[in-house]
């Protein structure tokens, strides 16, 4: 299944329900160019995530890191971590994605295994992600288990037991080779990420307002240069570009889900005028707002 637009709430938290209550896992096949912005924008969710690249070259971004992966390589992204994905070298890319709740790894009641091997690491900020790129010998086993889980889930009749076995094998490899090594130390990169994350939170809450860089600096307690530097270092963009993409995403949801006039959509999404909204929307999507509504509303 391809998700063309990742719905997120006011905190940038993804609101997609992944799987069901009795098997809280969802498998997606994502072709990056098919998403509304032409890339997977920054978002987060409570679920853990494992991705396996099928074709092309993908740049996964988590905090200040850019992880470049090709076919057969993958990445683990921890719970509640902002992340994004982009094509590389002008080539469209496709990857499999498994989003799953920690409950899938836990016993019915909290056990010694849960307390020792699972709960301490889920959402642990010292382990934001792990690239499975073949640079370590143990990656082969982890990638094989991940591929097995993906294939079992993608089958006409999903073998959910095999999916669970694959996930547990990947988790075991992470416990042995990543978690056991201890959490990452904090440093300049973490401080930059903290500043960027704080500004992101403010932008999400005030995107409908007329915002300037000086407003962000005053509201978040940083200098303008610190904010700009933190964004570029951690997210590879500027606050202004991030805000524009966020506004475009909000407008797309209004266009698809409501019959509001385009001018009203523009205003609710934070654009000062309909003409400016039309210009920037076409730049980002290749369509006018009216044309986008026509092709997305059935």
PDB file of C-alpha atoms in Angstrom:
ATOM      1  CA  UNK A   1       0.000   0.000   0.000  1.00  0.00           C
ATOM      2  CA  UNK A   2       1.259   3.465  -0.917  1.00  0.00           C
ATOM      3  CA  UNK A   3       0.523   6.440   1.328  1.00  0.00           C
ATOM      4  CA  UNK A   4       0.531   9.580  -0.806  1.00  0.00           C
ATOM      5  CA  UNK A   5       0.151  12.045   2.030  1.00  0.00           C
ATOM      6  CA  UNK A   6       1.150  11.408   5.641  1.00  0.00           C
ATOM      7  CA  UNK A   7      -1.512  12.952   7.908  1.00  0.00           C
ATOM      8  CA  UNK A   8      -0.059  14.697  10.936  1.00  0.00           C
ATOM      9  CA  UNK A   9      -1.539  16.625  13.814  1.00  0.00           C
ATOM     10  CA  UNK A  10      -0.584  19.997  15.259  1.00  0.00           C
ATOM     11  CA  UNK A  11       2.492  18.493  16.937  1.00  0.00           C
ATOM     12  CA  UNK A  12       3.776  16.948  13.686  1.00  0.00           C
ATOM     13  CA  UNK A  13       2.741  13.548  14.992  1.00  0.00           C
ATOM     14  CA  UNK A  14       1.581  11.166  12.289  1.00  0.00           C
ATOM     15  CA  UNK A  15      -2.063  10.216  12.860  1.00  0.00           C
ATOM     16  CA  UNK A  16      -2.215   7.141  10.616  1.00  0.00           C
ATOM     17  CA  UNK A  17      -3.440   4.051  12.458  1.00  0.00           C
ATOM     18  CA  UNK A  18      -0.819   1.373  11.852  1.00  0.00           C
ATOM     19  CA  UNK A  19      -2.436  -2.045  11.774  1.00  0.00           C
ATOM     20  CA  UNK A  20      -5.130  -3.219  14.166  1.00  0.00           C
ATOM     21  CA  UNK A  21      -5.454  -3.584  17.918  1.00  0.00           C
ATOM     22  CA  UNK A  22      -4.817  -7.332  17.706  1.00  0.00           C
ATOM     23  CA  UNK A  23      -1.856  -6.983  15.294  1.00  0.00           C
ATOM     24  CA  UNK A  24      -0.544  -3.406  15.509  1.00  0.00           C
ATOM     25  CA  UNK A  25       1.662  -3.378  12.416  1.00  0.00           C
ATOM     26  CA  UNK A  26       1.216  -1.922   8.954  1.00  0.00           C
ATOM     27  CA  UNK A  27       3.332  -2.546   5.843  1.00  0.00           C
ATOM     28  CA  UNK A  28       3.731   0.152   3.206  1.00  0.00           C
ATOM     29  CA  UNK A  29       5.417   0.251  -0.164  1.00  0.00           C
ATOM     30  CA  UNK A  30       6.472   3.859  -0.659  1.00  0.00           C
ATOM     31  CA  UNK A  31       7.498   5.325  -4.012  1.00  0.00           C
ATOM     32  CA  UNK A  32       8.835   8.701  -2.975  1.00  0.00           C
ATOM     33  CA  UNK A  33       7.835  10.757  -6.023  1.00  0.00           C
ATOM     34  CA  UNK A  34       4.184   9.831  -5.545  1.00  0.00           C
ATOM     35  CA  UNK A  35       3.915  11.767  -2.315  1.00  0.00           C
ATOM     36  CA  UNK A  36       2.349  15.187  -2.481  1.00  0.00           C
ATOM     37  CA  UNK A  37       5.584  17.164  -2.062  1.00  0.00           C
ATOM     38  CA  UNK A  38       7.754  14.757  -4.023  1.00  0.00           C
ATOM     39  CA  UNK A  39       9.449  13.632  -0.803  1.00  0.00           C
ATOM     40  CA  UNK A  40       8.477  12.304   2.623  1.00  0.00           C
ATOM     41  CA  UNK A  41       8.331  15.373   4.845  1.00  0.00           C
ATOM     42  CA  UNK A  42       9.346  15.502   8.511  1.00  0.00           C
ATOM     43  CA  UNK A  43       6.939  13.595  10.770  1.00  0.00           C
ATOM     44  CA  UNK A  44       6.917  11.321  13.811  1.00  0.00           C
ATOM     45  CA  UNK A  45       4.797   8.577  15.351  1.00  0.00           C
ATOM     46  CA  UNK A  46       4.674   6.434  18.462  1.00  0.00           C
ATOM     47  CA  UNK A  47       5.363   3.298  16.453  1.00  0.00           C
ATOM     48  CA  UNK A  48       8.803   1.871  15.776  1.00  0.00           C
ATOM     49  CA  UNK A  49       9.812   1.805  12.120  1.00  0.00           C
ATOM     50  CA  UNK A  50      11.911  -0.473   9.921  1.00  0.00           C
ATOM     51  CA  UNK A  51      12.533   0.415   6.270  1.00  0.00           C
ATOM     52  CA  UNK A  52      14.066  -1.690   3.516  1.00  0.00           C
ATOM     53  CA  UNK A  53      15.018  -0.061   0.207  1.00  0.00           C
ATOM     54  CA  UNK A  54      13.787  -1.920  -2.869  1.00  0.00           C
ATOM     55  CA  UNK A  55      15.108   0.252  -5.690  1.00  0.00           C
ATOM     56  CA  UNK A  56      16.826   3.570  -6.256  1.00  0.00           C
ATOM     57  CA  UNK A  57      18.774   5.578  -3.692  1.00  0.00           C
ATOM     58  CA  UNK A  58      17.093   7.001  -0.609  1.00  0.00           C
ATOM     59  CA  UNK A  59      18.326   9.580   1.860  1.00  0.00           C
ATOM     60  CA  UNK A  60      16.659   9.000   5.210  1.00  0.00           C
ATOM     61  CA  UNK A  61      16.988  11.946   7.572  1.00  0.00           C
ATOM     62  CA  UNK A  62      16.792  11.529  11.341  1.00  0.00           C
ATOM     63  CA  UNK A  63      17.836  14.439  13.531  1.00  0.00           C
ATOM     64  CA  UNK A  64      21.021  15.837  12.004  1.00  0.00           C
ATOM     65  CA  UNK A  65      21.974  12.628  10.212  1.00  0.00           C
ATOM     66  CA  UNK A  66      21.534  11.815   6.534  1.00  0.00           C
ATOM     67  CA  UNK A  67      21.558   8.093   5.897  1.00  0.00           C
ATOM     68  CA  UNK A  68      22.032   7.204   2.227  1.00  0.00           C
ATOM     69  CA  UNK A  69      20.826   3.722   1.345  1.00  0.00           C
ATOM     70  CA  UNK A  70      20.481   1.607  -1.777  1.00  0.00           C
ATOM     71  CA  UNK A  71      18.634  -1.614  -2.654  1.00  0.00           C
ATOM     72  CA  UNK A  72      18.779  -4.243   0.065  1.00  0.00           C
ATOM     73  CA  UNK A  73      19.830  -1.751   2.749  1.00  0.00           C
ATOM     74  CA  UNK A  74      17.616  -0.519   5.568  1.00  0.00           C
ATOM     75  CA  UNK A  75      17.167   1.632   8.641  1.00  0.00           C
ATOM     76  CA  UNK A  76      15.591   1.397  12.085  1.00  0.00           C
ATOM     77  CA  UNK A  77      13.902   4.565  13.389  1.00  0.00           C
ATOM     78  CA  UNK A  78      12.965   4.695  17.036  1.00  0.00           C
ATOM     79  CA  UNK A  79       9.619   5.761  18.443  1.00  0.00           C
ATOM     80  CA  UNK A  80       8.859   9.511  18.545  1.00  0.00           C
ATOM     81  CA  UNK A  81      11.742  10.556  16.305  1.00  0.00           C
ATOM     82  CA  UNK A  82      11.210  13.161  13.601  1.00  0.00           C
ATOM     83  CA  UNK A  83      12.311  11.701  10.271  1.00  0.00           C
ATOM     84  CA  UNK A  84      12.053  12.319   6.537  1.00  0.00           C
ATOM     85  CA  UNK A  85      13.051  10.676   3.234  1.00  0.00           C
ATOM     86  CA  UNK A  86      14.219  12.007  -0.142  1.00  0.00           C
ATOM     87  CA  UNK A  87      15.238  10.633  -3.513  1.00  0.00           C
ATOM     88  CA  UNK A  88      18.905  10.895  -4.478  1.00  0.00           C
ATOM     89  CA  UNK A  89      20.648  11.566  -7.783  1.00  0.00           C
ATOM     90  CA  UNK A  90      17.410  12.337  -9.620  1.00  0.00           C
ATOM     91  CA  UNK A  91      16.281   8.718  -9.428  1.00  0.00           C
ATOM     92  CA  UNK A  92      12.893   7.708  -8.080  1.00  0.00           C
ATOM     93  CA  UNK A  93      13.117   5.278  -5.191  1.00  0.00           C
ATOM     94  CA  UNK A  94      10.872   2.719  -3.571  1.00  0.00           C
ATOM     95  CA  UNK A  95      11.152   1.230  -0.128  1.00  0.00           C
ATOM     96  CA  UNK A  96       9.177  -1.045   2.132  1.00  0.00           C
ATOM     97  CA  UNK A  97       8.195   0.278   5.526  1.00  0.00           C
ATOM     98  CA  UNK A  98       7.002  -1.610   8.595  1.00  0.00           C
ATOM     99  CA  UNK A  99       5.472   0.582  11.310  1.00  0.00           C
ATOM    100  CA  UNK A 100       4.645  -1.345  14.464  1.00  0.00           C
ATOM    101  CA  UNK A 101       3.695  -0.778  18.059  1.00  0.00           C
ATOM    102  CA  UNK A 102       6.018  -1.862  20.846  1.00  0.00           C
ATOM    103  CA  UNK A 103       3.085  -3.954  22.074  1.00  0.00           C
ATOM    104  CA  UNK A 104       3.876  -6.402  19.287  1.00  0.00           C
ATOM    105  CA  UNK A 105       7.199  -7.180  20.976  1.00  0.00           C
ATOM    106  CA  UNK A 106       5.876  -7.406  24.521  1.00  0.00           C
ATOM    107  CA  UNK A 107       4.422 -10.289  26.482  1.00  0.00           C
ATOM    108  CA  UNK A 108       0.850 -10.256  27.754  1.00  0.00           C
ATOM    109  CA  UNK A 109       2.137  -9.134  31.121  1.00  0.00           C
ATOM    110  CA  UNK A 110       5.353  -7.251  31.762  1.00  0.00           C
ATOM    111  CA  UNK A 111       8.132  -9.834  31.851  1.00  0.00           C
ATOM    112  CA  UNK A 112      11.842  -9.971  32.544  1.00  0.00           C
ATOM    113  CA  UNK A 113      12.463  -9.947  28.792  1.00  0.00           C
ATOM    114  CA  UNK A 114      10.308  -6.841  28.404  1.00  0.00           C
ATOM    115  CA  UNK A 115      12.071  -5.023  31.228  1.00  0.00           C
ATOM    116  CA  UNK A 116      15.583  -5.979  30.139  1.00  0.00           C
ATOM    117  CA  UNK A 117      15.487  -6.056  26.354  1.00  0.00           C
ATOM    118  CA  UNK A 118      12.572  -3.937  25.122  1.00  0.00           C
ATOM    119  CA  UNK A 119      11.176  -1.200  27.334  1.00  0.00           C
ATOM    120  CA  UNK A 120      14.479   0.577  28.147  1.00  0.00           C
ATOM    121  CA  UNK A 121      15.162   1.234  24.454  1.00  0.00           C
ATOM    122  CA  UNK A 122      11.804   2.171  22.945  1.00  0.00           C
ATOM    123  CA  UNK A 123      11.721   5.948  22.558  1.00  0.00           C
ATOM    124  CA  UNK A 124      15.177   6.219  24.139  1.00  0.00           C
ATOM    125  CA  UNK A 125      16.702   9.461  22.793  1.00  0.00           C
ATOM    126  CA  UNK A 126      20.144   7.916  22.947  1.00  0.00           C
ATOM    127  CA  UNK A 127      19.177   5.535  20.120  1.00  0.00           C
ATOM    128  CA  UNK A 128      17.335   7.643  17.530  1.00  0.00           C
ATOM    129  CA  UNK A 129      18.119   5.391  14.554  1.00  0.00           C
ATOM    130  CA  UNK A 130      20.407   2.666  13.238  1.00  0.00           C
ATOM    131  CA  UNK A 131      21.466   2.320   9.611  1.00  0.00           C
ATOM    132  CA  UNK A 132      21.565  -1.244   8.304  1.00  0.00           C
ATOM    133  CA  UNK A 133      23.871  -0.611   5.367  1.00  0.00           C
ATOM    134  CA  UNK A 134      26.119  -3.670   5.408  1.00  0.00           C
ATOM    135  CA  UNK A 135      29.018  -1.836   7.031  1.00  0.00           C
ATOM    136  CA  UNK A 136      28.930  -4.245   9.996  1.00  0.00           C
ATOM    137  CA  UNK A 137      28.940  -8.031   9.799  1.00  0.00           C
ATOM    138  CA  UNK A 138      25.783  -8.330  11.880  1.00  0.00           C
ATOM    139  CA  UNK A 139      23.778  -6.228   9.404  1.00  0.00           C
ATOM    140  CA  UNK A 140      23.440  -9.235   7.092  1.00  0.00           C
ATOM    141  CA  UNK A 141      21.410 -11.149   9.664  1.00  0.00           C
ATOM    142  CA  UNK A 142      19.279  -8.136  10.557  1.00  0.00           C
ATOM    143  CA  UNK A 143      18.546  -7.324   6.907  1.00  0.00           C
ATOM    144  CA  UNK A 144      17.715 -10.945   6.162  1.00  0.00           C
ATOM    145  CA  UNK A 145      15.240 -11.016   9.051  1.00  0.00           C
ATOM    146  CA  UNK A 146      13.736  -7.696   7.940  1.00  0.00           C
ATOM    147  CA  UNK A 147      13.332  -8.952   4.361  1.00  0.00           C
ATOM    148  CA  UNK A 148      11.674 -12.113   5.692  1.00  0.00           C
ATOM    149  CA  UNK A 149       9.208 -10.032   7.718  1.00  0.00           C
ATOM    150  CA  UNK A 150       8.410  -7.802   4.739  1.00  0.00           C
ATOM    151  CA  UNK A 151       7.845 -10.758   2.398  1.00  0.00           C
ATOM    152  CA  UNK A 152       5.645 -12.505   4.946  1.00  0.00           C
ATOM    153  CA  UNK A 153       3.530  -9.386   5.422  1.00  0.00           C
ATOM    154  CA  UNK A 154       3.278  -8.643   1.689  1.00  0.00           C
ATOM    155  CA  UNK A 155       2.079 -12.169   0.829  1.00  0.00           C
ATOM    156  CA  UNK A 156      -1.535 -12.626  -0.377  1.00  0.00           C
ATOM    157  CA  UNK A 157      -2.186 -14.334   2.947  1.00  0.00           C
ATOM    158  CA  UNK A 158       0.195 -12.645   5.393  1.00  0.00           C
ATOM    159  CA  UNK A 159       2.124 -15.017   7.649  1.00  0.00           C
ATOM    160  CA  UNK A 160       1.956 -12.884  10.783  1.00  0.00           C
ATOM    161  CA  UNK A 161       3.886 -15.370  12.890  1.00  0.00           C
ATOM    162  CA  UNK A 162       6.803 -15.123  10.458  1.00  0.00           C
ATOM    163  CA  UNK A 163       6.480 -11.317  10.557  1.00  0.00           C
ATOM    164  CA  UNK A 164       6.764 -11.378  14.345  1.00  0.00           C
ATOM    165  CA  UNK A 165       9.727 -13.771  14.221  1.00  0.00           C
ATOM    166  CA  UNK A 166      11.508 -11.471  11.768  1.00  0.00           C
ATOM    167  CA  UNK A 167      10.899  -8.403  13.912  1.00  0.00           C
ATOM    168  CA  UNK A 168      12.152 -10.187  17.025  1.00  0.00           C
ATOM    169  CA  UNK A 169      15.296 -11.272  15.181  1.00  0.00           C
ATOM    170  CA  UNK A 170      16.003  -7.687  14.095  1.00  0.00           C
ATOM    171  CA  UNK A 171      15.372  -6.460  17.630  1.00  0.00           C
ATOM    172  CA  UNK A 172      17.715  -9.103  19.012  1.00  0.00           C
ATOM    173  CA  UNK A 173      20.483  -7.904  16.667  1.00  0.00           C
ATOM    174  CA  UNK A 174      19.889  -4.313  17.791  1.00  0.00           C
ATOM    175  CA  UNK A 175      20.088  -5.389  21.434  1.00  0.00           C
ATOM    176  CA  UNK A 176      23.337  -7.261  20.868  1.00  0.00           C
ATOM    177  CA  UNK A 177      25.158  -4.696  18.745  1.00  0.00           C
ATOM    178  CA  UNK A 178      23.578  -1.266  19.311  1.00  0.00           C
ATOM    179  CA  UNK A 179      21.727  -0.991  22.597  1.00  0.00           C
ATOM    180  CA  UNK A 180      24.387  -2.891  24.529  1.00  0.00           C
ATOM    181  CA  UNK A 181      27.001  -0.350  23.421  1.00  0.00           C
ATOM    182  CA  UNK A 182      25.290   2.417  25.350  1.00  0.00           C
ATOM    183  CA  UNK A 183      23.412   5.551  24.334  1.00  0.00           C
ATOM    184  CA  UNK A 184      24.885   8.243  22.124  1.00  0.00           C
ATOM    185  CA  UNK A 185      26.564  11.067  23.971  1.00  0.00           C
ATOM    186  CA  UNK A 186      25.048  14.512  23.770  1.00  0.00           C
ATOM    187  CA  UNK A 187      26.996  17.220  21.983  1.00  0.00           C
ATOM    188  CA  UNK A 188      26.738  20.089  19.542  1.00  0.00           C
ATOM    189  CA  UNK A 189      24.592  18.014  17.195  1.00  0.00           C
ATOM    190  CA  UNK A 190      22.073  17.258  19.925  1.00  0.00           C
ATOM    191  CA  UNK A 191      21.952  20.900  20.969  1.00  0.00           C
ATOM    192  CA  UNK A 192      21.325  21.983  17.380  1.00  0.00           C
ATOM    193  CA  UNK A 193      18.596  19.395  17.068  1.00  0.00           C
ATOM    194  CA  UNK A 194      16.994  20.586  20.299  1.00  0.00           C
ATOM    195  CA  UNK A 195      16.868  24.166  19.037  1.00  0.00           C
ATOM    196  CA  UNK A 196      15.457  23.092  15.676  1.00  0.00           C
ATOM    197  CA  UNK A 197      12.862  20.863  17.323  1.00  0.00           C
ATOM    198  CA  UNK A 198      11.720  23.696  19.579  1.00  0.00           C
ATOM    199  CA  UNK A 199      11.285  26.016  16.600  1.00  0.00           C
ATOM    200  CA  UNK A 200       9.374  23.301  14.717  1.00  0.00           C
ATOM    201  CA  UNK A 201       6.931  23.038  17.609  1.00  0.00           C
ATOM    202  CA  UNK A 202       6.364  26.800  17.518  1.00  0.00           C
ATOM    203  CA  UNK A 203       5.876  26.850  13.751  1.00  0.00           C
ATOM    204  CA  UNK A 204       3.306  24.061  13.936  1.00  0.00           C
ATOM    205  CA  UNK A 205       1.264  25.995  16.479  1.00  0.00           C
ATOM    206  CA  UNK A 206       1.488  29.383  14.749  1.00  0.00           C
ATOM    207  CA  UNK A 207       1.724  28.564  11.020  1.00  0.00           C
ATOM    208  CA  UNK A 208      -1.484  30.499  10.284  1.00  0.00           C
ATOM    209  CA  UNK A 209       0.105  33.713  11.521  1.00  0.00           C
ATOM    210  CA  UNK A 210       2.381  36.175   9.731  1.00  0.00           C
ATOM    211  CA  UNK A 211       5.724  34.847  10.985  1.00  0.00           C
ATOM    212  CA  UNK A 212       9.192  36.329  10.607  1.00  0.00           C
ATOM    213  CA  UNK A 213      12.537  34.934  11.685  1.00  0.00           C
ATOM    214  CA  UNK A 214      12.787  37.563  14.402  1.00  0.00           C
ATOM    215  CA  UNK A 215       9.415  36.376  15.772  1.00  0.00           C
ATOM    216  CA  UNK A 216      10.717  32.816  16.042  1.00  0.00           C
ATOM    217  CA  UNK A 217      13.908  33.976  17.723  1.00  0.00           C
ATOM    218  CA  UNK A 218      12.017  36.045  20.284  1.00  0.00           C
ATOM    219  CA  UNK A 219       9.452  33.326  20.994  1.00  0.00           C
ATOM    220  CA  UNK A 220      11.949  30.472  21.342  1.00  0.00           C
ATOM    221  CA  UNK A 221      14.739  32.359  23.079  1.00  0.00           C
ATOM    222  CA  UNK A 222      17.418  31.921  20.402  1.00  0.00           C
ATOM    223  CA  UNK A 223      19.198  34.342  18.112  1.00  0.00           C
ATOM    224  CA  UNK A 224      18.207  34.415  14.451  1.00  0.00           C
ATOM    225  CA  UNK A 225      21.606  33.040  13.453  1.00  0.00           C
ATOM    226  CA  UNK A 226      21.313  30.150  15.936  1.00  0.00           C
ATOM    227  CA  UNK A 227      17.912  29.155  14.596  1.00  0.00           C
ATOM    228  CA  UNK A 228      19.043  29.273  10.990  1.00  0.00           C
ATOM    229  CA  UNK A 229      22.233  27.341  11.720  1.00  0.00           C
ATOM    230  CA  UNK A 230      20.385  24.711  13.775  1.00  0.00           C
ATOM    231  CA  UNK A 231      17.835  24.116  11.022  1.00  0.00           C
ATOM    232  CA  UNK A 232      20.454  23.755   8.326  1.00  0.00           C
ATOM    233  CA  UNK A 233      22.571  21.424  10.448  1.00  0.00           C
ATOM    234  CA  UNK A 234      19.751  19.256  11.757  1.00  0.00           C
ATOM    235  CA  UNK A 235      17.125  19.312   9.015  1.00  0.00           C
ATOM    236  CA  UNK A 236      18.897  20.442   5.854  1.00  0.00           C
ATOM    237  CA  UNK A 237      16.530  23.336   5.278  1.00  0.00           C
ATOM    238  CA  UNK A 238      15.641  26.789   6.605  1.00  0.00           C
ATOM    239  CA  UNK A 239      12.773  27.739   8.913  1.00  0.00           C
ATOM    240  CA  UNK A 240      11.132  29.606   6.021  1.00  0.00           C
ATOM    241  CA  UNK A 241      11.269  26.588   3.679  1.00  0.00           C
ATOM    242  CA  UNK A 242      10.023  24.259   6.389  1.00  0.00           C
ATOM    243  CA  UNK A 243       7.136  26.621   7.127  1.00  0.00           C
ATOM    244  CA  UNK A 244       6.206  26.823   3.444  1.00  0.00           C
ATOM    245  CA  UNK A 245       6.132  23.036   3.067  1.00  0.00           C
ATOM    246  CA  UNK A 246       4.088  22.709   6.245  1.00  0.00           C
ATOM    247  CA  UNK A 247       1.561  25.266   4.982  1.00  0.00           C
ATOM    248  CA  UNK A 248       1.341  23.488   1.617  1.00  0.00           C
ATOM    249  CA  UNK A 249       0.582  20.218   3.387  1.00  0.00           C
ATOM    250  CA  UNK A 250      -2.152  21.845   5.459  1.00  0.00           C
ATOM    251  CA  UNK A 251      -3.690  23.354   2.331  1.00  0.00           C
ATOM    252  CA  UNK A 252      -3.640  20.004   0.526  1.00  0.00           C
ATOM    253  CA  UNK A 253      -5.642  18.393   3.291  1.00  0.00           C
ATOM    254  CA  UNK A 254      -8.208  21.196   3.212  1.00  0.00           C
ATOM    255  CA  UNK A 255      -8.469  20.991  -0.572  1.00  0.00           C
ATOM    256  CA  UNK A 256      -9.008  17.235  -0.460  1.00  0.00           C
ATOM    257  CA  UNK A 257     -11.291  17.053   2.569  1.00  0.00           C
ATOM    258  CA  UNK A 258     -13.456  20.198   2.261  1.00  0.00           C
ATOM    259  CA  UNK A 259     -15.248  22.286  -0.347  1.00  0.00           C
ATOM    260  CA  UNK A 260     -13.915  25.558   1.037  1.00  0.00           C
ATOM    261  CA  UNK A 261     -13.152  28.217  -1.591  1.00  0.00           C
ATOM    262  CA  UNK A 262      -9.481  28.332  -2.590  1.00  0.00           C
ATOM    263  CA  UNK A 263      -9.127  31.773  -1.018  1.00  0.00           C
ATOM    264  CA  UNK A 264     -10.363  30.437   2.313  1.00  0.00           C
ATOM    265  CA  UNK A 265      -8.004  27.456   2.085  1.00  0.00           C
ATOM    266  CA  UNK A 266      -5.139  29.867   1.477  1.00  0.00           C
ATOM    267  CA  UNK A 267      -6.029  31.993   4.503  1.00  0.00           C
ATOM    268  CA  UNK A 268      -6.483  29.012   6.822  1.00  0.00           C
ATOM    269  CA  UNK A 269      -3.128  27.626   5.715  1.00  0.00           C
ATOM    270  CA  UNK A 270      -1.241  30.826   6.517  1.00  0.00           C
ATOM    271  CA  UNK A 271      -0.890  32.387   3.055  1.00  0.00           C
ATOM    272  CA  UNK A 272      -1.273  36.154   2.828  1.00  0.00           C
ATOM    273  CA  UNK A 273      -3.013  36.113  -0.561  1.00  0.00           C
ATOM    274  CA  UNK A 274      -4.662  33.676  -2.960  1.00  0.00           C
ATOM    275  CA  UNK A 275      -2.274  34.614  -5.774  1.00  0.00           C
ATOM    276  CA  UNK A 276       0.800  33.905  -3.639  1.00  0.00           C
ATOM    277  CA  UNK A 277      -0.749  30.621  -2.493  1.00  0.00           C
ATOM    278  CA  UNK A 278      -1.415  29.605  -6.108  1.00  0.00           C
ATOM    279  CA  UNK A 279       2.180  30.433  -7.096  1.00  0.00           C
ATOM    280  CA  UNK A 280       3.871  28.524  -4.283  1.00  0.00           C
ATOM    281  CA  UNK A 281       1.443  25.585  -4.525  1.00  0.00           C
ATOM    282  CA  UNK A 282       2.248  25.140  -8.226  1.00  0.00           C
ATOM    283  CA  UNK A 283       5.956  25.383  -7.492  1.00  0.00           C
ATOM    284  CA  UNK A 284       5.731  22.546  -4.967  1.00  0.00           C
ATOM    285  CA  UNK A 285       3.215  20.218  -6.650  1.00  0.00           C
ATOM    286  CA  UNK A 286       3.131  21.106 -10.347  1.00  0.00           C
ATOM    287  CA  UNK A 287      -0.629  21.723 -10.082  1.00  0.00           C
ATOM    288  CA  UNK A 288      -2.842  24.673  -9.251  1.00  0.00           C
ATOM    289  CA  UNK A 289      -4.903  24.264  -6.059  1.00  0.00           C
ATOM    290  CA  UNK A 290      -8.050  23.844  -8.168  1.00  0.00           C
ATOM    291  CA  UNK A 291      -6.456  21.178 -10.345  1.00  0.00           C
ATOM    292  CA  UNK A 292      -5.125  19.366  -7.282  1.00  0.00           C
ATOM    293  CA  UNK A 293      -8.612  19.276  -5.778  1.00  0.00           C
ATOM    294  CA  UNK A 294     -10.021  17.952  -9.035  1.00  0.00           C
ATOM    295  CA  UNK A 295      -7.611  15.003  -9.226  1.00  0.00           C
ATOM    296  CA  UNK A 296      -7.739  14.076  -5.527  1.00  0.00           C
ATOM    297  CA  UNK A 297     -11.452  14.365  -4.759  1.00  0.00           C
ATOM    298  CA  UNK A 298     -13.435  11.432  -6.106  1.00  0.00           C
TER     299      UNK A 298
END
